[in-house]
Short mmCIF file of C-alpha atoms in Angstrom, two decimals:
data_model
loop_
_atom_site.label_atom_id
_atom_site.label_comp_id
_atom_site.label_asym_id
_atom_site.label_seq_id
_atom_site.Cartn_x
_atom_site.Cartn_y
_atom_site.Cartn_z
CA MET A 1 58.28 -43.03 72.84
CA VAL A 2 60.00 -40.42 74.97
CA ALA A 3 58.28 -40.21 78.63
CA GLY A 4 55.62 -37.66 78.78
CA ARG A 5 55.32 -36.91 75.11
CA ALA A 6 51.75 -36.54 73.93
CA ARG A 7 50.82 -39.13 71.28
CA ALA A 8 48.00 -39.39 68.75
CA ALA A 9 44.82 -41.17 70.14
CA ARG A 10 42.92 -43.96 68.20
CA VAL A 11 39.22 -44.02 68.49
CA VAL A 12 37.12 -46.68 66.88
CA GLN A 13 33.57 -45.62 65.64
CA ILE A 14 30.92 -48.11 65.21
CA SER A 15 27.53 -47.15 64.21
CA ASP A 16 23.95 -48.55 63.43
CA THR A 17 24.53 -52.12 64.59
CA HIS A 18 20.72 -52.39 64.63
CA LEU A 19 21.31 -55.51 67.08
CA SER A 20 18.47 -57.78 67.46
CA ALA A 21 17.99 -60.99 69.54
CA GLY A 22 15.94 -62.46 66.60
CA LEU A 23 18.66 -61.58 64.04
CA GLY A 24 21.57 -62.46 65.95
CA ALA A 25 25.06 -61.04 65.69
CA PRO A 26 25.90 -59.03 62.44
CA PRO A 27 28.09 -60.89 59.82
CA GLY A 28 31.80 -60.67 60.87
CA TRP A 29 30.97 -59.59 64.24
CA ALA A 30 33.34 -62.18 65.94
CA GLU A 31 36.08 -61.39 63.73
CA PHE A 32 35.53 -57.42 64.40
CA VAL A 33 35.72 -58.06 68.14
CA ALA A 34 38.80 -60.34 67.74
CA CYS A 35 40.59 -57.52 65.80
CA LEU A 36 39.85 -55.00 68.50
CA HIS A 37 41.24 -57.18 71.17
CA ALA A 38 44.20 -57.88 69.20
CA ASP A 39 44.93 -54.18 68.95
CA PRO A 40 42.85 -52.13 71.45
CA PRO A 41 42.19 -48.34 70.61
CA ASP A 42 42.23 -45.82 73.28
CA LEU A 43 38.41 -45.56 72.89
CA VAL A 44 35.25 -47.32 71.30
CA VAL A 45 32.41 -45.05 70.47
CA HIS A 46 29.11 -46.43 69.49
CA SER A 47 27.31 -43.63 67.81
CA GLY A 48 23.66 -44.77 67.88
CA ASP A 49 21.05 -47.19 66.52
CA ILE A 50 22.36 -49.67 68.86
CA VAL A 51 19.17 -51.90 68.60
CA LEU A 52 17.26 -52.94 65.52
CA GLU A 53 14.19 -50.41 65.43
CA ASN A 54 12.14 -50.54 68.38
CA PRO A 55 13.55 -48.52 71.46
CA ASP A 56 11.04 -50.28 73.70
CA ASP A 57 12.10 -53.98 72.72
CA VAL A 58 13.57 -55.30 76.05
CA ALA A 59 15.09 -58.44 74.38
CA ASP A 60 16.84 -56.43 71.72
CA ARG A 61 18.42 -54.16 74.38
CA ALA A 62 19.52 -57.07 76.48
CA PHE A 63 21.13 -58.67 73.29
CA ALA A 64 22.72 -55.36 72.45
CA ARG A 65 24.24 -54.99 76.03
CA LYS A 66 25.67 -58.63 75.67
CA LEU A 67 27.28 -57.99 72.33
CA ILE A 68 28.61 -54.55 73.07
CA GLY A 69 29.98 -55.90 76.29
CA GLN A 70 32.44 -58.08 74.35
CA LEU A 71 34.37 -55.20 73.16
CA PRO A 72 37.55 -54.03 74.79
CA GLY A 73 37.14 -50.86 77.06
CA PRO A 74 36.70 -48.23 77.35
CA VAL A 75 33.55 -48.02 75.51
CA VAL A 76 31.03 -45.21 75.40
CA VAL A 77 27.61 -44.95 73.50
CA ILE A 78 25.31 -42.37 72.52
CA PRO A 79 21.63 -42.94 71.34
CA GLY A 80 20.27 -42.98 67.88
CA ASN A 81 16.64 -42.59 66.76
CA HIS A 82 16.01 -46.26 67.04
CA ASP A 83 17.30 -46.10 70.58
CA VAL A 84 15.27 -43.21 72.14
CA GLY A 85 13.02 -42.16 69.12
CA GLY A 86 13.42 -39.44 66.63
CA TYR A 87 12.01 -35.95 66.21
CA GLY A 88 8.27 -36.63 65.79
CA PRO A 89 5.76 -35.45 68.34
CA GLU A 90 5.04 -39.02 69.43
CA ASP A 91 8.66 -39.61 69.95
CA ALA A 92 9.01 -36.28 71.93
CA ARG A 93 6.06 -37.40 74.18
CA LEU A 94 7.90 -40.61 75.00
CA ARG A 95 11.33 -39.04 75.10
CA ALA A 96 12.04 -38.63 78.87
CA ARG A 97 10.93 -42.37 79.71
CA ARG A 98 13.02 -43.72 76.76
CA VAL A 99 16.07 -41.75 77.69
CA LYS A 100 15.71 -42.93 81.45
CA VAL A 101 15.67 -46.44 80.17
CA PHE A 102 18.68 -45.77 77.85
CA VAL A 103 20.56 -44.43 80.78
CA GLU A 104 19.72 -47.40 83.01
CA ALA A 105 20.94 -49.72 80.57
CA TRP A 106 23.99 -48.02 79.09
CA GLY A 107 25.04 -45.75 82.00
CA ALA A 108 24.55 -42.50 80.39
CA ASP A 109 23.18 -40.93 77.03
CA ARG A 110 26.12 -38.51 76.54
CA PHE A 111 29.89 -38.44 77.48
CA ALA A 112 32.80 -36.03 77.58
CA LEU A 113 36.36 -37.10 78.35
CA ASP A 114 40.01 -36.00 77.58
CA LEU A 115 42.08 -38.10 75.28
CA GLY A 116 45.62 -37.04 74.51
CA GLY A 117 45.41 -33.32 73.89
CA TRP A 118 41.76 -33.65 72.63
CA ARG A 119 38.34 -33.29 74.31
CA VAL A 120 36.07 -35.97 72.99
CA VAL A 121 32.48 -35.53 73.49
CA GLY A 122 29.22 -37.41 72.65
CA ALA A 123 25.86 -35.66 72.58
CA ASN A 124 22.30 -36.87 72.62
CA ALA A 125 20.93 -35.63 69.15
CA TYR A 126 17.45 -35.96 70.31
CA LEU A 127 17.76 -33.73 73.52
CA LEU A 128 19.14 -30.96 71.29
CA GLY A 129 17.17 -27.61 72.22
CA ASP A 130 16.67 -29.00 75.81
CA GLU A 131 18.20 -26.47 78.01
CA GLU A 132 19.83 -28.65 80.36
CA HIS A 133 21.45 -30.88 77.73
CA ASP A 134 22.66 -28.03 75.59
CA ALA A 135 24.29 -26.29 78.65
CA TRP A 136 26.19 -29.29 79.22
CA LEU A 137 27.17 -29.73 75.76
CA ALA A 138 28.41 -26.03 75.66
CA ALA A 139 30.34 -26.62 78.96
CA ALA A 140 31.86 -30.11 77.66
CA CYS A 141 33.18 -28.39 74.47
CA ALA A 142 34.32 -25.09 76.02
CA GLY A 143 38.21 -24.32 76.19
CA ASP A 144 41.22 -24.09 73.76
CA ARG A 145 41.49 -27.91 73.17
CA PRO A 146 40.65 -29.29 69.90
CA VAL A 147 37.40 -31.06 70.21
CA ALA A 148 35.74 -34.25 68.51
CA VAL A 149 31.89 -34.46 68.91
CA PHE A 150 30.00 -37.67 68.05
CA VAL A 151 26.46 -37.33 67.50
CA HIS A 152 24.00 -39.81 65.87
CA GLN A 153 22.16 -37.59 63.46
CA PRO A 154 24.14 -35.52 60.72
CA LEU A 155 24.39 -31.78 61.36
CA TRP A 156 24.02 -30.80 57.80
CA GLY A 157 22.16 -31.96 54.54
CA ASP A 158 18.64 -31.48 53.53
CA PRO A 159 16.68 -31.25 57.01
CA ASP A 160 13.58 -32.49 55.13
CA ASP A 161 14.89 -35.75 53.95
CA GLY A 162 14.84 -37.48 57.29
CA TRP A 163 18.55 -38.02 57.30
CA ALA A 164 19.97 -34.75 58.65
CA MET A 165 18.89 -32.89 61.71
CA PRO A 166 15.79 -30.68 61.91
CA ALA A 167 16.71 -26.94 61.50
CA GLY A 168 15.99 -26.34 65.17
CA ALA A 169 18.17 -29.22 66.50
CA ALA A 170 21.12 -28.29 64.20
CA THR A 171 20.73 -24.56 65.33
CA ALA A 172 20.88 -25.57 69.09
CA PHE A 173 23.95 -27.92 68.24
CA GLU A 174 25.77 -25.13 66.54
CA HIS A 175 24.86 -22.53 69.35
CA ALA A 176 26.32 -25.01 71.91
CA LEU A 177 29.66 -25.38 70.05
CA ALA A 178 30.00 -21.84 69.30
CA GLY A 179 33.50 -20.52 70.29
CA ALA A 180 34.75 -24.25 70.82
CA ASP A 181 37.64 -25.38 68.77
CA VAL A 182 35.76 -28.20 67.05
CA ARG A 183 37.75 -30.20 64.49
CA LEU A 184 35.61 -33.24 64.02
CA VAL A 185 31.81 -34.10 64.01
CA ALA A 186 31.35 -37.75 63.63
CA THR A 187 27.96 -39.03 63.14
CA GLY A 188 26.14 -42.05 61.78
CA HIS A 189 22.52 -42.71 60.61
CA ARG A 190 22.96 -42.63 56.97
CA HIS A 191 24.40 -46.27 56.79
CA CYS A 192 27.35 -45.19 54.45
CA ALA A 193 30.73 -43.65 54.75
CA ALA A 194 31.05 -40.10 53.59
CA MET A 195 33.29 -37.14 54.53
CA ALA A 196 33.16 -33.38 54.20
CA ASP A 197 35.53 -30.47 55.28
CA ARG A 198 34.19 -27.12 55.95
CA GLY A 199 37.09 -24.83 57.20
CA GLU A 200 38.83 -26.43 60.10
CA ARG A 201 35.77 -28.62 60.81
CA ARG A 202 35.57 -32.10 59.16
CA SER A 203 32.39 -34.17 59.19
CA VAL A 204 32.57 -37.85 58.89
CA TRP A 205 29.75 -40.30 58.65
CA ALA A 206 30.39 -43.93 59.61
CA PRO A 207 28.93 -46.78 57.74
CA SER A 208 26.47 -49.19 59.48
CA LEU A 209 27.66 -52.55 60.78
CA ARG A 210 24.51 -54.29 59.60
CA LEU A 211 22.41 -52.21 57.05
CA LEU A 212 23.84 -50.71 53.87
CA GLY A 213 22.74 -47.59 52.57
CA ASP A 214 23.64 -44.98 50.00
CA VAL A 215 22.22 -41.67 51.24
CA ALA A 216 25.15 -39.38 51.65
CA SER A 217 24.39 -35.72 51.20
CA ALA A 218 25.22 -33.94 48.03
CA GLY A 219 28.74 -32.18 48.36
CA THR A 220 30.41 -35.05 50.26
CA GLU A 221 33.88 -35.68 49.23
CA LEU A 222 33.66 -39.37 50.17
CA ARG A 223 30.76 -41.31 48.70
CA ASP A 224 30.19 -44.96 49.75
CA VAL A 225 29.99 -47.58 47.07
CA ASP A 226 31.37 -50.32 49.19
CA PRO A 227 28.86 -53.01 49.72
CA ARG A 228 30.40 -54.32 52.94
CA PRO A 229 29.85 -53.22 56.32
CA GLY A 230 32.31 -51.23 58.23
CA ILE A 231 33.69 -49.15 60.94
CA VAL A 232 35.73 -45.79 61.08
CA GLU A 233 39.12 -45.48 62.88
CA HIS A 234 39.83 -41.85 63.88
CA THR A 235 43.24 -40.77 64.56
CA LEU A 236 43.31 -37.57 66.66
CA CYS A 237 46.76 -36.08 66.03
CA VAL A 238 48.82 -34.08 68.38
CA ASP A 239 48.95 -31.09 65.93
CA SER A 240 45.04 -31.02 66.30
CA SER A 241 44.66 -32.46 62.92
CA HIS A 242 42.36 -35.54 62.04
CA GLN A 243 42.98 -38.60 60.18
CA PHE A 244 40.47 -41.48 59.51
CA THR A 245 40.24 -44.75 57.83
CA VAL A 246 37.08 -46.80 56.82
CA HIS A 247 37.82 -50.60 57.70
CA ARG A 248 35.62 -53.25 55.92
CA TRP A 249 35.17 -56.82 56.17
#
């Protein structure tokens, strides 16, 4: 490679690990960790639902930190509904405390960094509509660089089926991204791999590392029929295009 020349960036996305002290590591975890150490990516993103199901389970959180700590850095995480609660009124009442605990455990509930010629951003899906969070997200995505955004809950789909963001959160998300050159929105939550292109923006759903599902939204161009857990490897190209591969074991 010629010195100073930009290169494509590799980002490995894992999602919905649902880690539990009682259940132990997901099948194939040791092999997955070994593969990452053998060929480390530029970044590992965990796109939420790190713990099994209870945001307040201290043992599960400690176990998850132990396992995620085995991955080669840099590693960034964002919360899922099982990490800080979903969109319901009771979850909203507990949100501030749970986000505080999440930040204490993982260092942050969001991230923004530059990788090659891209801006890579992770948002807290459950603070969308919060003035401070949305102002941060808008500032993080601003500029003329291509942007890849990671967020746990899918932006589009049926907002009443429990899998897509509610309309209010989706509107806040789109408002924060307005004017930015967003090329990729990468999510989890549905426990299956799916992809859809809308204009220059690509949406990619990551499969679960533990729990399998088949709840891809209608209209996706890739529907998951593989019964194995998996991850997504994203390639952020120097020409602002995006490629991805779903890896299984």
